[in-house]
Short mmCIF file of C-alpha atoms in Angstrom, two decimals:
data_model
loop_
_atom_site.label_atom_id
_atom_site.label_comp_id
_atom_site.label_asym_id
_atom_site.label_seq_id
_atom_site.Cartn_x
_atom_site.Cartn_y
_atom_site.Cartn_z
CA MET U 1 37.67 22.65 8.21
CA ASN U 2 41.16 21.46 7.39
CA GLY U 3 42.25 19.74 4.24
CA ASN U 4 43.15 16.42 5.88
CA GLY U 5 41.43 13.12 5.48
CA GLN U 6 40.86 10.53 2.82
CA VAL U 7 37.77 10.63 0.63
CA GLN U 8 35.57 7.61 -0.01
CA GLN U 9 32.58 7.80 -2.30
CA PHE U 10 29.40 5.73 -2.36
CA ALA U 11 26.32 5.58 -4.58
CA LEU U 12 23.16 4.40 -2.84
CA GLY U 13 20.26 4.62 -5.24
CA PRO U 14 19.79 8.27 -6.17
CA ILE U 15 22.12 9.48 -3.39
CA THR U 16 25.85 9.82 -3.87
CA VAL U 17 27.83 10.48 -0.72
CA ALA U 18 31.47 11.50 -0.41
CA LEU U 19 32.89 10.97 3.05
CA ARG U 20 36.14 12.69 3.98
CA THR U 21 37.50 11.82 7.38
CA ASP U 22 40.76 11.76 9.27
CA ILE U 23 39.34 9.30 11.81
CA LYS U 24 40.46 5.78 10.99
CA ALA U 25 37.68 3.99 12.91
CA LEU U 26 34.95 5.94 11.12
CA ARG U 27 36.59 5.36 7.74
CA GLN U 28 36.68 1.62 8.46
CA ASP U 29 33.14 1.41 9.88
CA TYR U 30 31.50 3.38 7.10
CA GLY U 31 33.67 1.82 4.41
CA THR U 32 32.84 -1.70 5.61
CA LEU U 33 29.10 -1.04 5.94
CA TYR U 34 28.82 0.47 2.48
CA ALA U 35 31.60 -1.41 0.67
CA PRO U 36 29.18 -2.81 -1.97
CA TYR U 37 28.20 0.73 -2.93
CA ALA U 38 31.70 2.22 -3.27
CA CYS U 39 32.00 4.13 -6.52
CA ASP U 40 34.37 6.20 -8.56
CA ALA U 41 35.36 9.40 -6.75
CA GLY U 42 35.10 11.23 -10.08
CA MET U 43 31.31 11.50 -9.82
CA ALA U 44 30.05 14.75 -8.30
CA PRO U 45 28.47 13.72 -4.99
CA LEU U 46 25.11 15.08 -3.89
CA ILE U 47 26.21 15.03 -0.27
CA LYS U 48 29.71 15.82 0.93
CA ILE U 49 30.42 14.82 4.50
CA ASP U 50 33.53 16.06 6.24
CA ALA U 51 34.01 14.31 9.55
CA LEU U 52 37.23 15.71 10.91
CA ARG U 53 38.82 15.99 14.32
CA GLY U 54 38.12 19.33 15.93
CA PRO U 55 40.75 21.40 17.72
CA TRP U 56 42.27 20.09 20.89
CA VAL U 57 40.89 21.93 23.93
CA PRO U 58 42.47 21.39 27.36
CA TRP U 59 40.35 19.34 29.80
CA ARG U 60 37.84 18.43 27.14
CA ARG U 61 37.36 15.34 25.07
CA ARG U 62 38.39 16.09 21.50
CA ARG U 63 35.26 16.39 19.39
CA CYS U 64 34.64 15.43 15.81
CA ARG U 65 33.08 18.06 13.58
CA ILE U 66 30.65 16.74 11.02
CA HIS U 67 30.05 19.15 8.15
CA VAL U 68 27.42 18.42 5.53
CA ASN U 69 27.97 20.22 2.25
CA GLN U 70 30.27 22.59 4.20
CA ARG U 71 27.70 23.32 6.92
CA LEU U 72 28.50 22.26 10.48
CA GLN U 73 25.80 19.80 11.55
CA PHE U 74 27.00 17.81 14.57
CA GLU U 75 29.91 17.68 17.00
CA PRO U 76 29.83 14.24 18.59
CA ASP U 77 32.53 13.59 21.17
CA ARG U 78 32.44 9.83 21.63
CA PRO U 79 33.94 7.39 19.13
CA ASN U 80 30.82 5.20 19.11
CA GLU U 81 28.65 8.18 18.12
CA LEU U 82 30.45 8.95 14.90
CA LEU U 83 28.77 6.54 12.47
CA PRO U 84 25.17 7.22 13.65
CA PHE U 85 25.77 10.96 13.52
CA VAL U 86 27.25 10.76 10.01
CA GLU U 87 24.16 8.79 8.97
CA TRP U 88 21.95 11.34 10.68
CA ALA U 89 23.72 14.21 8.95
CA ILE U 90 23.14 12.54 5.58
CA ASN U 91 19.46 12.06 6.43
CA TRP U 92 19.13 15.76 7.26
CA GLU U 93 20.59 16.75 3.94
CA ILE U 94 18.65 14.42 1.65
CA PRO U 95 15.51 16.61 1.40
CA ASN U 96 17.70 19.61 0.55
CA VAL U 97 19.51 18.00 -2.35
CA LEU U 98 17.19 15.43 -3.84
CA ASN U 99 15.24 17.72 -6.13
CA ASP U 100 13.54 15.12 -8.28
CA HIS U 101 12.00 13.19 -5.39
CA VAL U 102 9.42 13.81 -2.73
CA VAL U 103 10.99 12.71 0.53
CA LEU U 104 8.78 11.14 3.19
CA HIS U 105 9.82 10.07 6.67
CA ALA U 106 8.73 6.48 6.17
CA ALA U 107 10.16 3.06 5.57
CA SER U 108 9.65 1.63 2.11
CA ILE U 109 9.76 -1.98 1.04
CA GLN U 110 8.61 -4.20 -1.80
CA VAL U 111 6.69 -7.40 -1.13
CA GLU U 112 5.78 -9.63 -4.07
CA GLY U 113 6.34 -6.66 -6.37
CA CYS U 114 3.99 -4.43 -4.36
CA GLY U 115 5.55 -1.17 -3.17
CA ILE U 116 4.74 -0.46 0.48
CA ILE U 117 5.15 2.78 2.41
CA LEU U 118 5.30 2.44 6.20
CA ALA U 119 4.90 5.97 7.49
CA GLY U 120 5.11 7.13 11.05
CA GLU U 121 6.94 9.05 13.67
CA SER U 122 10.19 7.89 15.16
CA GLY U 123 9.50 4.87 17.38
CA ALA U 124 6.45 3.67 15.43
CA GLY U 125 8.34 0.51 14.46
CA LYS U 126 9.12 1.32 10.82
CA SER U 127 12.66 -0.06 10.83
CA THR U 128 11.69 -3.20 12.72
CA LEU U 129 8.85 -3.92 10.30
CA ALA U 130 11.14 -3.23 7.34
CA ALA U 131 13.69 -5.65 8.84
CA GLY U 132 10.94 -8.21 9.46
CA LEU U 133 9.61 -8.05 5.92
CA LEU U 134 13.14 -8.15 4.53
CA ALA U 135 14.00 -11.23 6.62
CA ARG U 136 10.86 -12.96 5.32
CA GLY U 137 11.77 -12.43 1.66
CA GLY U 138 10.73 -8.85 0.96
CA LYS U 139 12.92 -6.49 -1.03
CA TYR U 140 14.37 -3.59 0.86
CA LEU U 141 14.05 0.00 -0.34
CA CYS U 142 14.82 2.05 2.79
CA ASP U 143 14.05 2.03 6.51
CA GLU U 144 14.04 5.80 6.98
CA PHE U 145 12.63 7.33 3.82
CA ALA U 146 10.13 6.73 1.10
CA LEU U 147 11.71 8.49 -1.87
CA ILE U 148 9.03 9.10 -4.49
CA GLN U 149 10.35 10.04 -7.91
CA THR U 150 8.20 12.98 -8.91
CA GLU U 151 7.82 12.28 -12.64
CA ARG U 152 7.01 8.59 -12.44
CA ARG U 153 5.44 8.60 -8.93
CA GLU U 154 7.61 5.56 -8.15
CA LEU U 155 9.53 4.58 -5.03
CA SER U 156 13.31 4.64 -5.48
CA PRO U 157 15.50 2.27 -3.48
CA TYR U 158 17.92 3.97 -1.12
CA PRO U 159 19.56 0.95 0.51
CA ARG U 160 21.11 2.58 3.56
CA ALA U 161 21.93 0.24 6.40
CA ILE U 162 18.96 -0.64 8.61
CA CYS U 163 19.30 1.14 11.93
CA VAL U 164 18.03 -1.14 14.71
CA LYS U 165 17.41 0.44 18.10
CA GLN U 166 18.26 -1.42 21.28
CA PRO U 167 14.68 -2.34 22.29
CA SER U 168 14.32 -4.11 18.93
CA PHE U 169 17.54 -6.17 19.17
CA PRO U 170 15.75 -9.35 20.44
CA VAL U 171 12.94 -8.98 17.88
CA VAL U 172 15.39 -8.60 15.02
CA GLU U 173 17.36 -11.64 16.24
CA SER U 174 14.12 -13.62 16.39
CA LEU U 175 13.75 -12.88 12.68
CA GLY U 176 17.01 -14.70 12.04
CA LEU U 177 18.98 -11.52 11.40
CA SER U 178 22.08 -12.04 13.49
CA LEU U 179 23.41 -9.04 15.34
CA VAL U 180 26.39 -10.92 16.71
CA GLY U 181 29.60 -9.17 15.79
CA ARG U 182 27.83 -6.00 14.67
CA PRO U 183 29.18 -3.05 16.66
CA VAL U 184 26.90 -1.15 19.02
CA TYR U 185 26.76 2.62 18.53
CA SER U 186 25.21 5.45 20.48
CA LYS U 187 22.73 7.66 18.63
CA GLY U 188 22.34 10.44 21.18
CA PHE U 189 18.91 10.57 22.82
CA LYS U 190 17.71 7.71 20.60
CA GLY U 191 19.91 5.31 22.55
CA LEU U 192 22.04 2.41 21.37
CA VAL U 193 21.76 1.15 17.80
CA ARG U 194 23.23 -1.46 15.49
CA PHE U 195 23.34 -1.37 11.71
CA ILE U 196 22.46 -4.18 9.31
CA ASP U 197 23.58 -4.04 5.72
CA PRO U 198 20.57 -5.38 3.77
CA LEU U 199 22.90 -7.12 1.33
CA SER U 200 24.24 -9.19 4.22
CA VAL U 201 20.73 -10.68 4.58
CA ARG U 202 20.51 -11.87 0.95
CA SER U 203 22.41 -10.93 -2.13
CA ASP U 204 19.14 -10.06 -3.95
CA SER U 205 17.58 -8.15 -1.07
CA ILE U 206 17.44 -4.71 -2.69
CA GLY U 207 14.21 -3.81 -4.44
CA GLN U 208 13.66 -2.05 -7.74
CA ARG U 209 11.76 1.12 -8.52
CA CYS U 210 8.07 0.42 -8.02
CA ARG U 211 4.70 2.07 -7.65
CA PRO U 212 3.54 2.38 -4.04
CA GLU U 213 0.35 0.35 -3.82
CA LEU U 214 -0.01 0.06 -0.05
CA ILE U 215 0.35 2.85 2.49
CA LEU U 216 0.44 1.77 6.11
CA PHE U 217 0.64 3.85 9.27
CA PRO U 218 2.01 1.43 11.85
CA LYS U 219 1.93 1.87 15.56
CA TYR U 220 3.58 -0.72 17.73
CA VAL U 221 1.54 -1.83 20.72
CA ALA U 222 3.29 -4.45 22.87
CA GLY U 223 1.30 -7.66 23.09
CA ALA U 224 -1.43 -6.43 20.76
CA GLU U 225 -3.10 -8.58 18.14
CA PRO U 226 -2.11 -7.07 14.78
CA ALA U 227 -5.02 -5.19 13.24
CA LEU U 228 -5.71 -3.18 10.12
CA HIS U 229 -8.13 -0.35 9.79
CA GLU U 230 -8.76 1.12 6.37
CA ILE U 231 -8.72 4.90 6.32
CA PRO U 232 -9.98 7.46 3.79
CA ARG U 233 -7.42 8.54 1.21
CA ALA U 234 -7.68 12.18 2.27
CA GLU U 235 -6.74 11.18 5.82
CA ALA U 236 -3.78 9.19 4.51
CA ALA U 237 -2.70 12.13 2.36
CA MET U 238 -2.78 14.47 5.38
CA GLU U 239 -0.69 11.97 7.36
CA LEU U 240 1.88 11.73 4.54
CA HIS U 241 1.85 15.52 4.32
CA ARG U 242 2.80 15.60 8.01
CA VAL U 243 5.86 13.40 7.43
CA CYS U 244 6.87 15.02 4.15
CA PHE U 245 10.25 16.77 4.14
CA SER U 246 9.81 18.31 0.69
CA LEU U 247 7.13 20.88 1.47
CA PHE U 248 9.46 23.78 2.15
CA ARG U 249 10.66 23.64 -1.45
CA GLY U 250 8.14 22.91 -4.11
CA GLY U 251 5.24 22.33 -1.74
CA ARG U 252 2.75 22.54 -4.60
CA ASN U 253 4.46 19.71 -6.45
CA ALA U 254 4.90 17.62 -3.29
CA VAL U 255 1.19 17.83 -2.45
CA ALA U 256 0.28 16.88 -6.03
CA VAL U 257 2.61 13.87 -5.87
CA ILE U 258 1.22 12.78 -2.49
CA ALA U 259 -2.35 13.09 -3.80
CA ASP U 260 -1.52 11.00 -6.88
CA VAL U 261 0.26 8.33 -4.85
CA VAL U 262 -2.57 8.07 -2.34
CA ARG U 263 -5.16 7.94 -5.12
CA ALA U 264 -3.52 4.81 -6.53
CA ALA U 265 -2.96 3.05 -3.20
CA ARG U 266 -4.84 1.32 -0.41
CA CYS U 267 -4.35 3.02 2.95
CA TYR U 268 -4.53 1.54 6.45
CA ARG U 269 -3.68 2.21 10.05
CA LEU U 270 -1.82 -0.79 11.35
CA THR U 271 -1.62 -1.82 14.97
CA SER U 272 1.49 -3.94 14.97
CA GLY U 273 2.20 -6.53 17.60
CA GLU U 274 4.09 -9.78 17.31
CA ILE U 275 6.46 -9.29 14.40
CA HIS U 276 5.79 -12.50 12.43
CA GLN U 277 2.01 -12.13 12.68
CA THR U 278 2.22 -8.49 11.66
CA CYS U 279 4.48 -9.29 8.71
CA ARG U 280 2.15 -12.10 7.61
CA MET U 281 -0.73 -9.65 7.63
CA ILE U 282 1.19 -7.14 5.52
CA GLU U 283 2.29 -9.86 3.10
CA GLY U 284 -1.32 -10.97 2.78
CA LEU U 285 -2.38 -7.44 1.94
CA ALA U 286 0.43 -7.04 -0.55
CA SER U 287 -0.51 -10.21 -2.36
CA GLY U 288 -4.22 -9.32 -2.23
CA ARG U 289 -5.14 -12.38 -0.15
CA GLU U 290 -6.52 -10.50 2.84
CA TRP U 291 -7.73 -7.46 1.01
CA SER U 292 -11.45 -8.23 1.36
CA LEU U 293 -11.04 -9.38 4.96
CA ALA U 294 -9.23 -6.17 5.97
CA ARG U 295 -11.71 -4.04 4.09
CA SER U 296 -14.66 -5.38 6.03
CA ALA U 297 -12.89 -5.25 9.40
CA MET O 1 -0.80 53.03 -9.88
CA PRO O 2 -1.16 49.57 -8.32
CA LYS O 3 -4.34 47.72 -9.09
CA ARG O 4 -6.79 47.81 -6.24
CA PRO O 5 -7.17 44.34 -4.75
CA LYS O 6 -10.41 42.59 -5.46
CA GLN O 7 -12.70 42.76 -2.45
CA GLU O 8 -14.92 39.98 -1.30
CA ASN O 9 -18.56 40.50 -1.66
CA GLU O 10 -19.63 39.17 1.76
CA ASN O 11 -22.80 37.82 0.21
CA LEU O 12 -21.09 36.05 -2.68
CA PRO O 13 -18.11 34.09 -1.31
CA GLU O 14 -15.47 33.37 -3.92
CA GLN O 15 -12.49 30.98 -3.86
CA ARG O 16 -9.00 32.39 -4.27
CA ASP O 17 -7.87 31.37 -7.74
CA ASP O 18 -4.31 30.43 -6.75
CA LEU O 19 -5.33 27.51 -4.52
CA GLU O 20 -4.96 23.93 -5.69
CA LEU O 21 -7.63 21.32 -5.13
CA HIS O 22 -6.83 17.61 -5.26
CA LYS O 23 -9.88 15.38 -5.18
CA LEU O 24 -9.54 12.12 -3.27
CA ASP O 25 -12.68 9.99 -3.48
CA ASP O 26 -15.46 12.17 -2.05
CA GLU O 27 -13.04 14.40 -0.11
CA ALA O 28 -10.25 16.72 -1.20
CA LEU O 29 -6.99 18.38 -0.24
CA LEU O 30 -6.72 22.13 -0.67
CA PHE O 31 -3.19 23.49 -0.95
CA ASP O 32 -2.47 27.13 -0.22
CA PRO O 33 0.82 28.16 -1.92
CA LEU O 34 1.09 31.32 0.18
CA THR O 35 1.29 29.50 3.49
CA SER O 36 2.23 26.02 2.19
CA ASN O 37 -0.63 24.74 4.33
CA THR O 38 -2.80 21.90 3.15
CA HIS O 39 -6.39 21.60 4.31
CA ARG O 40 -8.59 18.55 4.21
CA LEU O 41 -12.14 19.06 2.98
CA ASN O 42 -14.65 16.36 3.84
CA ASN O 43 -17.53 15.75 1.46
CA THR O 44 -19.77 18.46 2.97
CA ALA O 45 -16.95 21.00 3.05
CA LEU O 46 -16.09 20.11 -0.53
CA GLU O 47 -19.66 20.78 -1.68
CA ILE O 48 -19.64 24.14 0.10
CA TRP O 49 -16.24 24.93 -1.42
CA LYS O 50 -17.47 24.13 -4.94
CA GLN O 51 -20.31 26.61 -4.49
CA CYS O 52 -17.95 29.41 -3.47
CA ASP O 53 -17.62 30.66 -7.05
CA GLY O 54 -18.67 34.26 -6.52
CA THR O 55 -22.18 33.69 -7.84
CA HIS O 56 -23.88 31.93 -4.91
CA LYS O 57 -25.08 33.47 -1.67
CA ALA O 58 -24.67 31.59 1.62
CA ALA O 59 -28.39 30.90 1.56
CA ASP O 60 -28.12 29.32 -1.93
CA ILE O 61 -25.29 27.12 -0.75
CA ALA O 62 -27.29 26.02 2.29
CA ALA O 63 -30.25 25.18 0.06
CA ARG O 64 -27.95 23.12 -2.18
CA LEU O 65 -26.70 21.17 0.84
CA THR O 66 -30.22 20.28 1.88
CA GLU O 67 -30.71 18.80 -1.59
CA LEU O 68 -27.51 16.75 -1.42
CA PHE O 69 -27.57 15.63 2.19
CA GLU O 70 -30.48 14.83 4.43
CA VAL O 71 -30.24 17.88 6.67
CA SER O 72 -32.68 20.60 7.62
CA LEU O 73 -32.23 24.05 6.16
CA ALA O 74 -31.44 25.44 9.61
CA ASP O 75 -28.65 22.88 10.17
CA SER O 76 -27.39 23.42 6.69
CA GLN O 77 -27.29 27.20 7.17
CA LEU O 78 -25.34 26.71 10.40
CA HIS O 79 -22.78 24.46 8.63
CA VAL O 80 -22.37 26.90 5.78
CA ASP O 81 -21.92 29.89 8.09
CA ARG O 82 -19.30 28.04 10.15
CA MET O 83 -17.48 26.85 7.07
CA LEU O 84 -17.44 30.29 5.46
CA HIS O 85 -16.20 31.79 8.72
CA GLU O 86 -13.37 29.26 8.78
CA LEU O 87 -12.51 29.76 5.12
CA ARG O 88 -12.33 33.52 5.72
CA SER O 89 -10.19 33.12 8.82
CA LEU O 90 -7.77 30.98 6.78
CA HIS O 91 -7.80 33.60 3.99
CA LEU O 92 -8.92 31.05 1.44
CA LEU O 93 -11.65 33.25 0.02
CA VAL O 94 -11.12 36.38 -2.05
CA SER O 95 -10.86 39.35 0.29
CA GLU O 96 -8.90 42.57 0.49
CA GLU O 97 -6.65 41.07 3.17
CA ALA O 98 -5.98 37.87 1.20
CA ALA O 99 -5.23 39.90 -1.92
CA ILE O 100 -2.75 42.11 -0.05
CA ASN O 101 -1.04 39.03 1.40
CA ARG O 102 -0.72 37.64 -2.09
CA ILE O 103 0.74 40.85 -3.51
CA LEU O 104 3.24 41.01 -0.65
CA PHE O 105 4.19 37.35 -1.16
CA GLU O 106 4.59 37.71 -4.91
CA SER O 107 6.73 40.82 -4.55
CA THR O 108 9.25 39.07 -2.25
#
């Protein structure tokens, strides 16, 4: 690593990120996306990202080296890969540094004050559902993680930009979230993506700390009628355990937190189909309107 | 001289005391800090687990299951034997091997 590059610092919920880069386009892209969260560089950041040009090698495209807390994580070589890989590097580091939270691979959102965890593997439709609920008035917490504060068992907002994958571009536009003018990036094998700053949707779009009361395991099935199937809490806990990044440190505590959270929540498998219908169903559950209907289904 | 690990009495299965049980409705999660594995116990497994306190024989546990659930003694015995076999293979019961694993883990 060399000593070049300007440092910008951002505070997103419990995560503070310092980005040092000598690549102007990345500085502009990241700085623009997270401008509302820029903070004083005097704070000690949890995550230090150094995205610096690598050495020039004849006959090869010059790569960028992305170090996270001084560890080399990625070496993207195309300009439109830089921002997604910086985001990815931050995601990789969060479970290592966020000691007072249990980190789940799940979207989290607040609807009518009800904290919702949408847990699932990559491609299950978490980000699209989070974008859908946000567009319909929900408060955004995060599209990639459910960060559960261990003492209070509450979800913390981590308002990173929503990462929309190419197959979801038309769906997201149908929600009224314009993608026009938002740059298209390449996220390796995950394909092309665009980012949406949740604050660009509404100025009050970021949620507050809240108790998770609904835990959903969505699976997108094209053309399917949205359906809910209530599952036993132990099954939900095992599913959350599977997507928990905090087990390798403090596994005992993480399992206790998951058990407590599940105990206080209603848990469902969700077959998601048409986005508005699916969102309506989730909103109904969150407000308690369809609780008895879903229970008997 | 190191303390000799406690050996399982094959007839009186006993839970390891370092495991953590989290009850969820009529089921439970069982966390093993040595392996960081979590196991799900359904209601029958949970009842069997509760009886593994070092004072009940497999036959006593099977008899208890027939009281709680509508199953024949033969079926119940089969369930209990299978469950105890699985618990032993996962080193969740007190045994010489489980105790050695624990000593090795704690010394690292």
